[in-house]
XYZ file of C-alpha atoms in Angstrom:
599
model
C -8.674 160.384 48.135
C -12.354 159.956 47.982
C -12.365 159.930 44.209
C -9.913 156.982 44.376
C -11.692 155.149 46.870
C -15.093 155.249 44.974
C -13.513 153.350 41.919
C -13.478 149.556 43.444
C -17.052 150.062 44.726
C -17.948 151.268 40.912
C -16.362 147.958 39.785
C -17.677 145.952 41.949
C -21.075 147.010 40.974
C -20.569 146.525 37.377
C -19.193 143.034 38.102
C -22.156 142.164 40.150
C -24.573 143.597 37.425
C -22.594 141.682 34.751
C -22.826 138.371 36.660
C -26.672 138.721 37.574
C -26.892 139.315 33.900
C -25.045 136.344 33.134
C -27.161 134.155 35.553
C -30.384 135.648 34.204
C -29.277 134.468 30.778
C -28.410 131.114 31.781
C -31.603 130.989 33.982
C -33.908 131.921 30.782
C -31.793 129.521 28.414
C -32.284 126.483 31.379
C -36.143 127.096 31.453
C -36.155 127.285 27.656
C -34.557 124.120 27.643
C -36.376 122.159 30.304
C -39.538 123.675 30.314
C -40.599 125.799 27.281
C -38.879 123.488 24.386
C -38.285 120.360 26.700
C -40.546 118.228 24.649
C -39.397 119.285 21.250
C -35.837 118.694 22.541
C -36.248 115.317 24.164
C -37.330 113.985 20.689
C -34.561 115.578 18.763
C -32.258 113.722 21.390
C -33.978 110.444 21.032
C -34.111 110.892 17.281
C -30.251 111.347 17.486
C -29.712 108.232 19.468
C -32.652 105.808 18.712
C -32.517 102.688 16.046
C -35.848 101.898 14.515
C -36.325 98.264 13.597
C -38.845 96.317 12.169
C -40.294 93.432 13.968
C -41.463 90.623 11.730
C -44.801 88.653 12.159
C -43.969 85.329 11.650
C -45.672 83.673 8.406
C -47.965 80.816 9.558
C -47.453 76.996 9.200
C -48.900 75.148 6.180
C -50.011 71.283 7.690
C -51.367 68.240 6.102
C -54.580 66.402 7.411
C -52.425 64.775 10.224
C -50.978 68.265 11.403
C -47.584 67.371 9.846
C -45.418 70.419 8.985
C -45.167 71.133 5.383
C -43.836 74.708 5.378
C -42.862 76.791 8.672
C -40.920 79.773 9.544
C -37.331 79.619 11.270
C -35.418 82.474 12.786
C -32.829 83.780 10.538
C -31.073 87.187 11.047
C -30.475 90.270 9.114
C -26.849 92.231 9.617
C -27.164 95.870 9.366
C -24.480 98.522 10.124
C -24.486 102.325 10.702
C -22.361 104.046 7.894
C -21.864 107.293 9.753
C -20.622 105.712 12.746
C -18.467 103.007 11.097
C -14.909 103.343 11.915
C -11.945 101.891 14.063
C -13.066 99.509 16.879
C -11.109 99.467 20.230
C -10.989 95.821 21.406
C -9.377 94.568 24.328
C -6.125 92.407 23.903
C -3.605 90.700 26.082
C -0.940 92.552 27.382
C 2.209 91.268 25.918
C 4.208 92.320 29.044
C 1.795 90.800 31.228
C -0.539 87.904 29.812
C -2.847 88.568 32.936
C -3.904 92.037 31.885
C -5.357 93.356 28.929
C -4.474 96.555 27.168
C -6.732 98.705 24.370
C -6.075 98.413 20.597
C -7.702 100.569 18.255
C -8.406 98.088 14.999
C -8.498 100.163 11.773
C -11.835 100.051 9.959
C -10.178 97.842 6.763
C -9.378 95.070 9.378
C -13.012 95.441 10.813
C -14.830 95.398 7.635
C -13.012 92.172 6.498
C -13.656 90.511 9.788
C -17.241 91.460 9.285
C -17.208 90.130 5.213
C -15.694 86.933 5.981
C -18.336 86.169 8.795
C -21.093 86.734 6.218
C -19.470 85.453 3.262
C -18.243 88.809 1.474
C -15.105 90.813 1.303
C -14.043 93.447 3.197
C -13.918 95.522 0.222
C -17.500 95.114 -0.347
C -18.473 96.125 3.078
C -16.492 99.041 2.482
C -18.259 99.830 -0.295
C -21.745 99.482 1.413
C -20.585 102.073 3.849
C -19.270 104.571 1.024
C -22.154 104.046 -1.195
C -24.693 104.756 1.817
C -22.587 108.272 3.225
C -22.004 109.330 -0.755
C -25.865 109.282 -0.811
C -26.406 110.607 2.651
C -23.832 111.938 4.814
C -25.578 111.120 8.114
C -26.695 107.800 6.940
C -27.497 105.570 9.961
C -28.767 102.339 8.521
C -27.531 99.808 5.577
C -28.058 95.858 4.977
C -24.856 94.114 5.069
C -26.579 90.562 4.642
C -30.052 89.374 4.708
C -31.420 86.036 6.416
C -28.317 84.574 7.365
C -28.211 81.574 9.645
C -27.478 81.253 13.440
C -23.739 80.159 12.917
C -23.197 83.296 10.835
C -25.304 85.459 13.503
C -22.975 84.144 16.333
C -19.743 84.808 14.114
C -20.706 88.288 13.788
C -21.684 88.932 17.561
C -18.305 87.512 18.452
C -16.487 90.096 16.542
C -18.194 92.637 18.974
C -18.363 95.807 16.310
C -20.594 98.515 17.731
C -21.801 100.033 14.758
C -23.143 96.548 13.897
C -26.669 95.622 14.525
C -28.027 91.767 14.067
C -31.944 91.624 14.188
C -34.091 88.650 14.081
C -35.655 88.024 10.368
C -38.304 84.869 9.974
C -37.595 82.926 6.947
C -39.394 80.234 5.284
C -38.457 76.561 5.238
C -40.006 73.561 3.675
C -39.117 70.278 5.633
C -40.363 67.610 3.551
C -38.870 69.427 0.303
C -40.517 68.405 -2.953
C -43.197 66.631 -1.289
C -46.245 68.360 -2.223
C -44.069 71.406 -3.402
C -46.081 71.512 -6.518
C -49.201 72.396 -4.002
C -47.905 74.372 -1.470
C -45.773 76.812 -3.785
C -43.188 79.061 -2.597
C -42.289 82.850 -1.274
C -39.225 84.763 -2.145
C -36.392 85.869 0.140
C -38.412 88.702 1.655
C -41.405 86.330 2.581
C -43.669 87.726 -0.381
C -45.975 84.620 -1.643
C -45.072 83.740 -5.510
C -46.876 80.558 -6.291
C -49.089 77.748 -4.860
C -51.172 77.705 -1.939
C -48.486 80.375 -0.507
C -49.903 82.490 -3.045
C -53.724 81.257 -3.035
C -53.818 81.506 0.860
C -51.887 84.274 1.746
C -54.503 85.988 3.714
C -54.454 83.301 6.002
C -50.507 82.736 6.285
C -49.489 86.208 6.116
C -48.020 87.885 9.547
C -48.117 91.642 10.019
C -44.800 93.263 10.772
C -44.458 95.923 13.948
C -41.873 98.587 14.413
C -39.789 98.827 17.450
C -37.221 101.428 18.268
C -34.120 101.472 21.117
C -31.703 104.163 22.420
C -28.113 103.678 21.620
C -25.089 106.009 23.127
C -24.033 108.294 20.176
C -19.992 107.380 20.772
C -19.853 104.081 20.353
C -23.601 102.859 19.146
C -24.229 100.456 22.078
C -27.752 99.696 22.679
C -28.741 101.240 25.960
C -30.749 98.320 28.265
C -34.173 99.059 28.807
C -35.178 101.653 26.045
C -36.675 99.625 23.704
C -40.239 101.637 22.669
C -42.946 99.219 20.703
C -44.503 101.355 18.239
C -46.637 98.549 16.521
C -47.080 94.996 17.584
C -46.003 92.132 15.165
C -48.694 89.592 14.325
C -47.889 86.207 13.103
C -49.920 84.591 10.503
C -52.526 81.707 10.781
C -51.905 77.750 10.281
C -53.321 76.581 7.044
C -54.790 73.008 7.432
C -54.436 70.740 4.373
C -56.555 67.701 3.069
C -53.388 66.383 1.713
C -51.932 63.189 3.368
C -48.044 63.832 3.124
C -47.197 60.362 3.466
C -49.688 58.984 0.502
C -48.454 62.176 -1.108
C -44.906 60.993 -0.741
C -45.948 57.584 -2.101
C -47.961 58.691 -4.967
C -45.213 61.240 -6.328
C -42.959 58.141 -6.341
C -45.089 55.719 -7.845
C -45.750 58.771 -10.771
C -42.177 59.310 -10.740
C -41.236 55.769 -11.788
C -43.794 55.101 -14.614
C -42.719 58.676 -16.121
C -38.877 57.122 -16.009
C -40.049 53.839 -17.064
C -42.194 55.268 -20.178
C -39.828 58.141 -21.325
C -42.957 60.564 -20.427
C -42.919 64.103 -20.487
C -45.161 64.370 -17.178
C -47.742 62.741 -15.171
C -50.622 63.850 -12.850
C -52.217 61.413 -10.212
C -54.784 62.301 -8.163
C -56.489 61.010 -4.762
C -59.837 61.905 -3.839
C -62.357 60.853 -0.758
C -65.432 59.857 -2.958
C -67.849 61.412 0.017
C -66.326 64.385 0.814
C -64.340 65.775 -2.139
C -61.666 66.304 -0.183
C -58.121 65.679 -2.123
C -55.957 63.673 -0.142
C -53.089 63.596 -2.507
C -52.292 65.582 -5.682
C -49.149 64.528 -7.448
C -47.218 66.174 -10.336
C -44.145 64.924 -11.824
C -41.710 66.874 -12.412
C -42.206 68.699 -9.150
C -40.802 71.495 -7.370
C -38.645 71.646 -4.028
C -39.902 75.034 -2.570
C -36.638 75.283 -0.557
C -34.678 75.879 -4.092
C -37.410 76.624 -6.899
C -34.905 78.146 -9.456
C -33.122 74.546 -9.688
C -36.634 73.837 -11.155
C -37.467 74.579 -14.778
C -40.379 77.209 -14.316
C -43.010 75.251 -16.514
C -42.616 72.427 -13.720
C -42.833 74.547 -10.896
C -46.769 74.663 -10.816
C -49.591 71.896 -10.663
C -50.658 70.667 -13.869
C -53.356 69.101 -11.996
C -55.010 72.390 -11.938
C -53.153 74.442 -14.608
C -53.095 71.931 -17.734
C -56.190 71.151 -19.363
C -56.385 68.016 -21.997
C -58.795 66.516 -24.039
C -60.054 63.546 -21.497
C -60.824 61.183 -24.212
C -62.407 58.014 -23.579
C -62.625 58.562 -19.615
C -65.237 61.320 -20.462
C -67.528 58.659 -21.994
C -68.696 57.521 -18.256
C -70.273 61.054 -17.982
C -72.380 60.656 -21.216
C -73.528 56.999 -20.207
C -74.436 58.814 -16.611
C -76.182 61.349 -18.501
C -78.247 59.524 -20.692
C -79.130 57.117 -18.091
C -80.315 59.896 -15.694
C -82.378 61.477 -18.797
C -84.512 58.545 -19.166
C -82.828 57.597 -22.519
C -80.997 54.298 -21.917
C -80.026 51.898 -19.084
C -76.895 49.498 -18.975
C -78.650 46.878 -21.170
C -80.005 49.346 -23.621
C -79.024 48.013 -27.439
C -77.541 49.248 -30.495
C -75.692 48.263 -33.409
C -72.532 50.186 -33.971
C -69.893 49.754 -36.729
C -66.486 51.134 -36.877
C -67.517 54.069 -38.594
C -70.821 56.111 -37.965
C -71.861 58.848 -40.460
C -74.557 60.543 -38.382
C -77.162 63.007 -40.471
C -75.339 66.303 -39.620
C -72.169 64.938 -41.568
C -69.848 64.406 -39.082
C -67.572 61.410 -39.403
C -67.359 58.941 -36.326
C -64.926 56.246 -36.118
C -63.673 53.674 -33.664
C -59.940 53.238 -32.434
C -60.049 49.690 -33.763
C -61.743 48.068 -36.531
C -64.808 45.964 -36.377
C -68.101 45.270 -38.054
C -71.433 45.864 -36.858
C -71.703 44.757 -33.363
C -74.968 44.487 -31.030
C -73.583 46.699 -28.325
C -75.273 47.193 -24.838
C -74.662 50.812 -23.511
C -72.265 48.509 -20.924
C -70.207 46.785 -23.971
C -70.007 50.136 -25.636
C -67.880 51.392 -22.230
C -65.894 48.023 -22.080
C -64.569 48.106 -25.753
C -64.594 51.778 -25.718
C -66.430 52.286 -28.697
C -66.804 56.125 -29.979
C -69.502 54.806 -32.617
C -71.461 53.513 -30.219
C -71.320 56.270 -27.615
C -72.131 58.470 -30.299
C -75.324 56.910 -31.043
C -76.425 56.816 -27.264
C -75.205 60.167 -26.656
C -77.632 61.623 -29.955
C -80.455 60.556 -27.773
C -80.155 63.908 -25.748
C -80.121 67.237 -27.076
C -76.625 69.409 -27.271
C -78.098 71.854 -24.580
C -78.806 68.619 -22.217
C -75.569 67.427 -22.680
C -73.876 70.837 -22.176
C -75.932 71.592 -19.230
C -74.620 67.853 -17.365
C -71.220 68.768 -18.217
C -71.572 72.025 -16.464
C -73.378 69.819 -13.449
C -70.315 67.655 -13.437
C -68.248 70.957 -12.716
C -66.424 71.275 -16.297
C -65.938 74.361 -17.992
C -65.071 76.242 -14.782
C -62.588 76.368 -12.092
C -63.070 74.041 -9.082
C -63.943 75.598 -5.761
C -59.899 75.394 -4.610
C -59.208 78.182 -6.432
C -55.798 77.198 -7.308
C -53.525 80.097 -8.523
C -53.422 79.896 -12.665
C -56.115 77.144 -12.473
C -57.933 76.713 -15.764
C -61.455 76.041 -16.142
C -61.168 73.826 -19.279
C -62.977 74.666 -22.440
C -66.492 72.955 -23.514
C -65.948 74.939 -26.832
C -68.315 77.468 -26.212
C -71.243 75.682 -25.895
C -73.979 73.862 -28.077
C -74.433 77.218 -30.170
C -70.722 77.341 -31.212
C -70.204 73.341 -31.650
C -69.707 72.615 -35.458
C -71.002 69.040 -36.243
C -68.065 67.137 -35.942
C -67.471 68.626 -32.138
C -71.418 67.981 -31.416
C -70.546 64.057 -31.721
C -66.646 64.445 -30.463
C -67.761 65.857 -27.087
C -69.577 62.781 -26.616
C -66.464 60.903 -26.118
C -64.058 63.020 -24.753
C -62.706 65.128 -27.634
C -63.346 68.749 -28.665
C -63.446 70.090 -25.416
C -60.809 69.940 -22.416
C -60.764 69.164 -18.530
C -58.007 69.450 -15.759
C -57.365 66.334 -14.116
C -58.845 67.644 -10.880
C -61.913 68.228 -12.681
C -61.974 64.206 -14.110
C -61.530 63.222 -10.551
C -64.310 65.224 -9.544
C -66.656 63.790 -12.094
C -65.811 60.483 -11.159
C -66.226 61.374 -7.207
C -69.760 62.516 -8.145
C -70.792 59.170 -10.083
C -68.921 57.131 -6.997
C -70.957 59.196 -4.414
C -74.398 58.607 -5.692
C -74.751 61.464 -7.954
C -73.974 64.391 -5.737
C -70.979 66.429 -6.362
C -69.104 67.499 -3.556
C -66.755 70.518 -3.426
C -63.284 70.420 -4.395
C -61.337 70.623 -1.540
C -57.977 71.146 -0.680
C -57.913 73.363 2.568
C -59.804 72.205 5.662
C -59.623 75.724 6.997
C -57.022 78.314 8.360
C -56.643 78.604 12.352
C -55.216 81.962 13.629
C -52.959 82.744 16.275
C -55.590 82.989 18.791
C -57.013 79.166 17.614
C -60.351 80.241 15.889
C -60.674 78.026 12.883
C -62.305 79.149 9.690
C -63.527 76.388 8.009
C -64.158 75.418 4.023
C -67.866 75.188 3.344
C -68.884 71.518 1.742
C -72.560 71.363 0.687
C -72.900 69.002 -2.349
C -75.586 69.149 -5.467
C -76.986 66.253 -6.769
C -76.044 66.202 -10.515
C -77.658 62.916 -11.700
C -80.164 60.709 -10.096
C -78.485 58.092 -7.564
C -80.045 55.213 -9.506
C -77.943 56.629 -12.789
C -74.965 56.934 -10.697
C -75.377 53.132 -9.604
C -76.127 51.658 -12.626
C -73.252 53.954 -14.276
C -70.787 52.709 -11.463
C -71.861 48.964 -12.460
C -71.101 49.242 -16.187
C -67.572 50.857 -14.895
C -66.914 47.292 -13.108
C -67.701 45.649 -15.998
C -64.851 47.967 -17.813
C -62.599 47.053 -15.031
C -63.113 43.207 -14.985
C -63.462 42.683 -18.807
C -61.610 45.357 -20.309
C -58.263 45.116 -22.447
C -56.198 46.151 -19.206
C -58.131 43.814 -16.465
C -54.983 42.002 -15.700
C -52.948 45.253 -15.238
C -54.911 46.929 -12.748
C -56.363 44.006 -10.658
C -56.581 45.038 -6.950
C -57.457 41.307 -5.089
C -60.708 41.688 -2.634
C -62.157 44.941 -3.935
C -64.665 45.834 -6.609
C -63.209 48.444 -8.849
C -64.777 50.981 -11.151
C -62.547 52.528 -13.740
C -62.045 53.881 -17.156
C -59.226 54.433 -19.487
C -58.840 56.915 -21.865
C -56.249 57.843 -24.834
C -56.564 61.445 -26.099
C -54.842 63.818 -28.619
C -53.303 66.603 -27.173
C -54.059 70.250 -28.753
C -50.985 72.187 -29.607
C -53.020 75.433 -29.196
C -52.700 76.354 -32.919
C -55.517 74.637 -34.130
C -53.845 71.186 -34.154
C -52.695 68.498 -32.350
C -49.247 67.254 -31.043
C -47.546 64.103 -32.043
C -47.775 62.064 -28.475
C -50.753 61.276 -26.555
C -52.018 61.785 -22.974
C -53.136 58.315 -21.665
C -55.259 58.109 -18.620
C -57.225 56.125 -15.880
C -59.864 57.136 -13.893
C -61.873 55.160 -11.147
C -62.907 54.302 -7.583
C -63.143 51.816 -4.948
C -64.968 49.752 -3.343
C -67.308 49.990 -5.993
C -70.063 48.399 -3.761
C -69.466 51.220 -1.405
C -67.061 53.950 -2.900
C -64.727 55.613 -0.464
C -61.482 56.993 -3.029
C -61.167 57.981 -6.498
C -58.175 57.847 -8.661
C -57.247 59.496 -11.697
C -54.334 58.937 -13.563
C -52.714 61.041 -16.793
C -49.377 60.562 -18.397
C -48.191 62.552 -21.176
C -46.353 61.019 -24.128
C -45.078 57.819 -22.712
C -42.910 57.271 -26.015
C -42.015 53.775 -24.763
C -46.002 52.631 -24.189
C -48.108 55.260 -25.893
C -51.545 53.743 -24.666
C -53.606 53.334 -21.244
C -51.499 50.227 -20.159
C -49.075 52.994 -19.342
C -51.084 54.777 -16.860
C -52.761 51.443 -15.361
C -49.932 50.189 -13.133
C -49.893 53.595 -11.391
C -53.608 53.480 -10.763
C -52.910 50.138 -9.526
C -50.076 51.019 -7.159
C -51.954 53.989 -5.667
C -55.464 52.809 -5.334
C -53.989 49.582 -3.501
C -52.190 51.649 -1.187
C -55.003 53.990 -0.400
C -57.233 51.156 0.276
C -54.737 49.527 2.669
C -53.353 52.868 4.014
C -56.975 53.752 5.195
C -58.052 50.050 6.252
C -60.751 49.567 3.826
C -63.225 46.885 4.339
C -62.858 44.618 1.401
C -65.753 43.964 -0.973
C -68.438 41.432 -0.046
C -70.898 40.291 -2.917
C -69.293 40.268 -6.459
C -70.039 42.937 -9.277
C -73.438 42.340 -10.995
C -73.364 40.303 -14.413
C -74.034 42.839 -17.339
C -73.736 41.681 -21.051
C -71.345 43.546 -22.912
C -73.609 42.186 -26.381
C -76.965 40.894 -27.337
């Protein structure tokens, strides 16, 4: 009996020991989980349930001189999903037996994919292919894009589907409210916001935002976001506002005028530049054809940039004003200086210079040489300077180097290497705008120098960059005296006589204002040592000539229906008239000084 009575106690003791051991194991395990490895396990749990999200810093606005928005960022949406969680979706539907009640229906993946695809504009099969391809690469794949940069209605349609494993997120996108107005200057970005052209590219440091990163927790079963769990790992930063000198209303007018003349004359392209004479600020830079930054692919690649900066050409006779100004500044002539120029001039070095029109020996003044645009006459005045002197004046006018704008793909022009590389013909051709190349903006800048009392101001397209805190980085604008004020005034007076007495006097008349202007017709190099069959015709000038405020320069390439400067004169007249009217410029007082063309 005693042996039998002890067995139950032994079993109880054994059970107690086992129980204590089990409890000990659980306690140790609990301590390990909640104390020893708590931080590590919390991180693992959070990683399993967290969803990293890029928070986009918005690209900054581009605004014109009056604050009008030319480029901004609007909210679009990226639609992503979790491949590993993609599956049937529980959806509440009306109960057929009692419409006042609902019942849960499991919608198969194929149908869910078809609904999602219809919302974003692809097929259900394509949605399934996205899921399958990501799972094939990684069975635990947790993120894949279905669509990017969709609009708000699409976003709302996706949200209405209430698919727990589909996650829309905001993604700023670029918009250009004025379309092609100044599109050649503004440039464009790719769908991901990377700058590709124009000021978007040149001023990317100002405009570009900086993306941040956040994460939030979601349930493991149905991928529903848990409110209040967002963690910001890096704050996003918005880009700055780029403030341009361009007046978008004037830009629109100038583009319209240039486009109409290109169509009327059958020209290949045209550029028109409007610049403030006293500051060098560009008020309009029109290129035709131009690009709509909202859809750059719709424009041929060669027409997506700004030829005003990127297409150098031989300026032709508009350049004669620079040679005349240089000769006067050097004290080698004045507007009444005299020569006798024939149709052909054969200087001692063996060059052969001819005029574009036949004439016999003519007693020209320097003023008359400009009025009749005589190559031979200008050569006789230009040779009064050494080649080195003329070259240095060219550099002073800003030729042979890129402007201060720093526009993408901007060309510096070509001064044919300089005096040491000029052959005998080039030494004279460069006096009347051949044998060298300039850009349209460079010519406008050279005329700005003459209009501004000989002081060349930096060419300015951007006034400054305003960051998101309101601080502004402004563009510097210190001028350089290139020629004396007296030389500039005398050159201006001669250009007034060109405007009044030249062969286009009736074509470019602007009543009430004194105007200084010069035409040019030049052959265009083919890049292989020869010339194209067409010509580039141009007009450059400023007004009011007695107190210059604005420079306008027009260039039209190969106007087949009017292959002379007469093609560019109407555009000059229209644009200069509009500028003077728009800015309420005071009309001129006294008439232009009388200067004889011959002696």
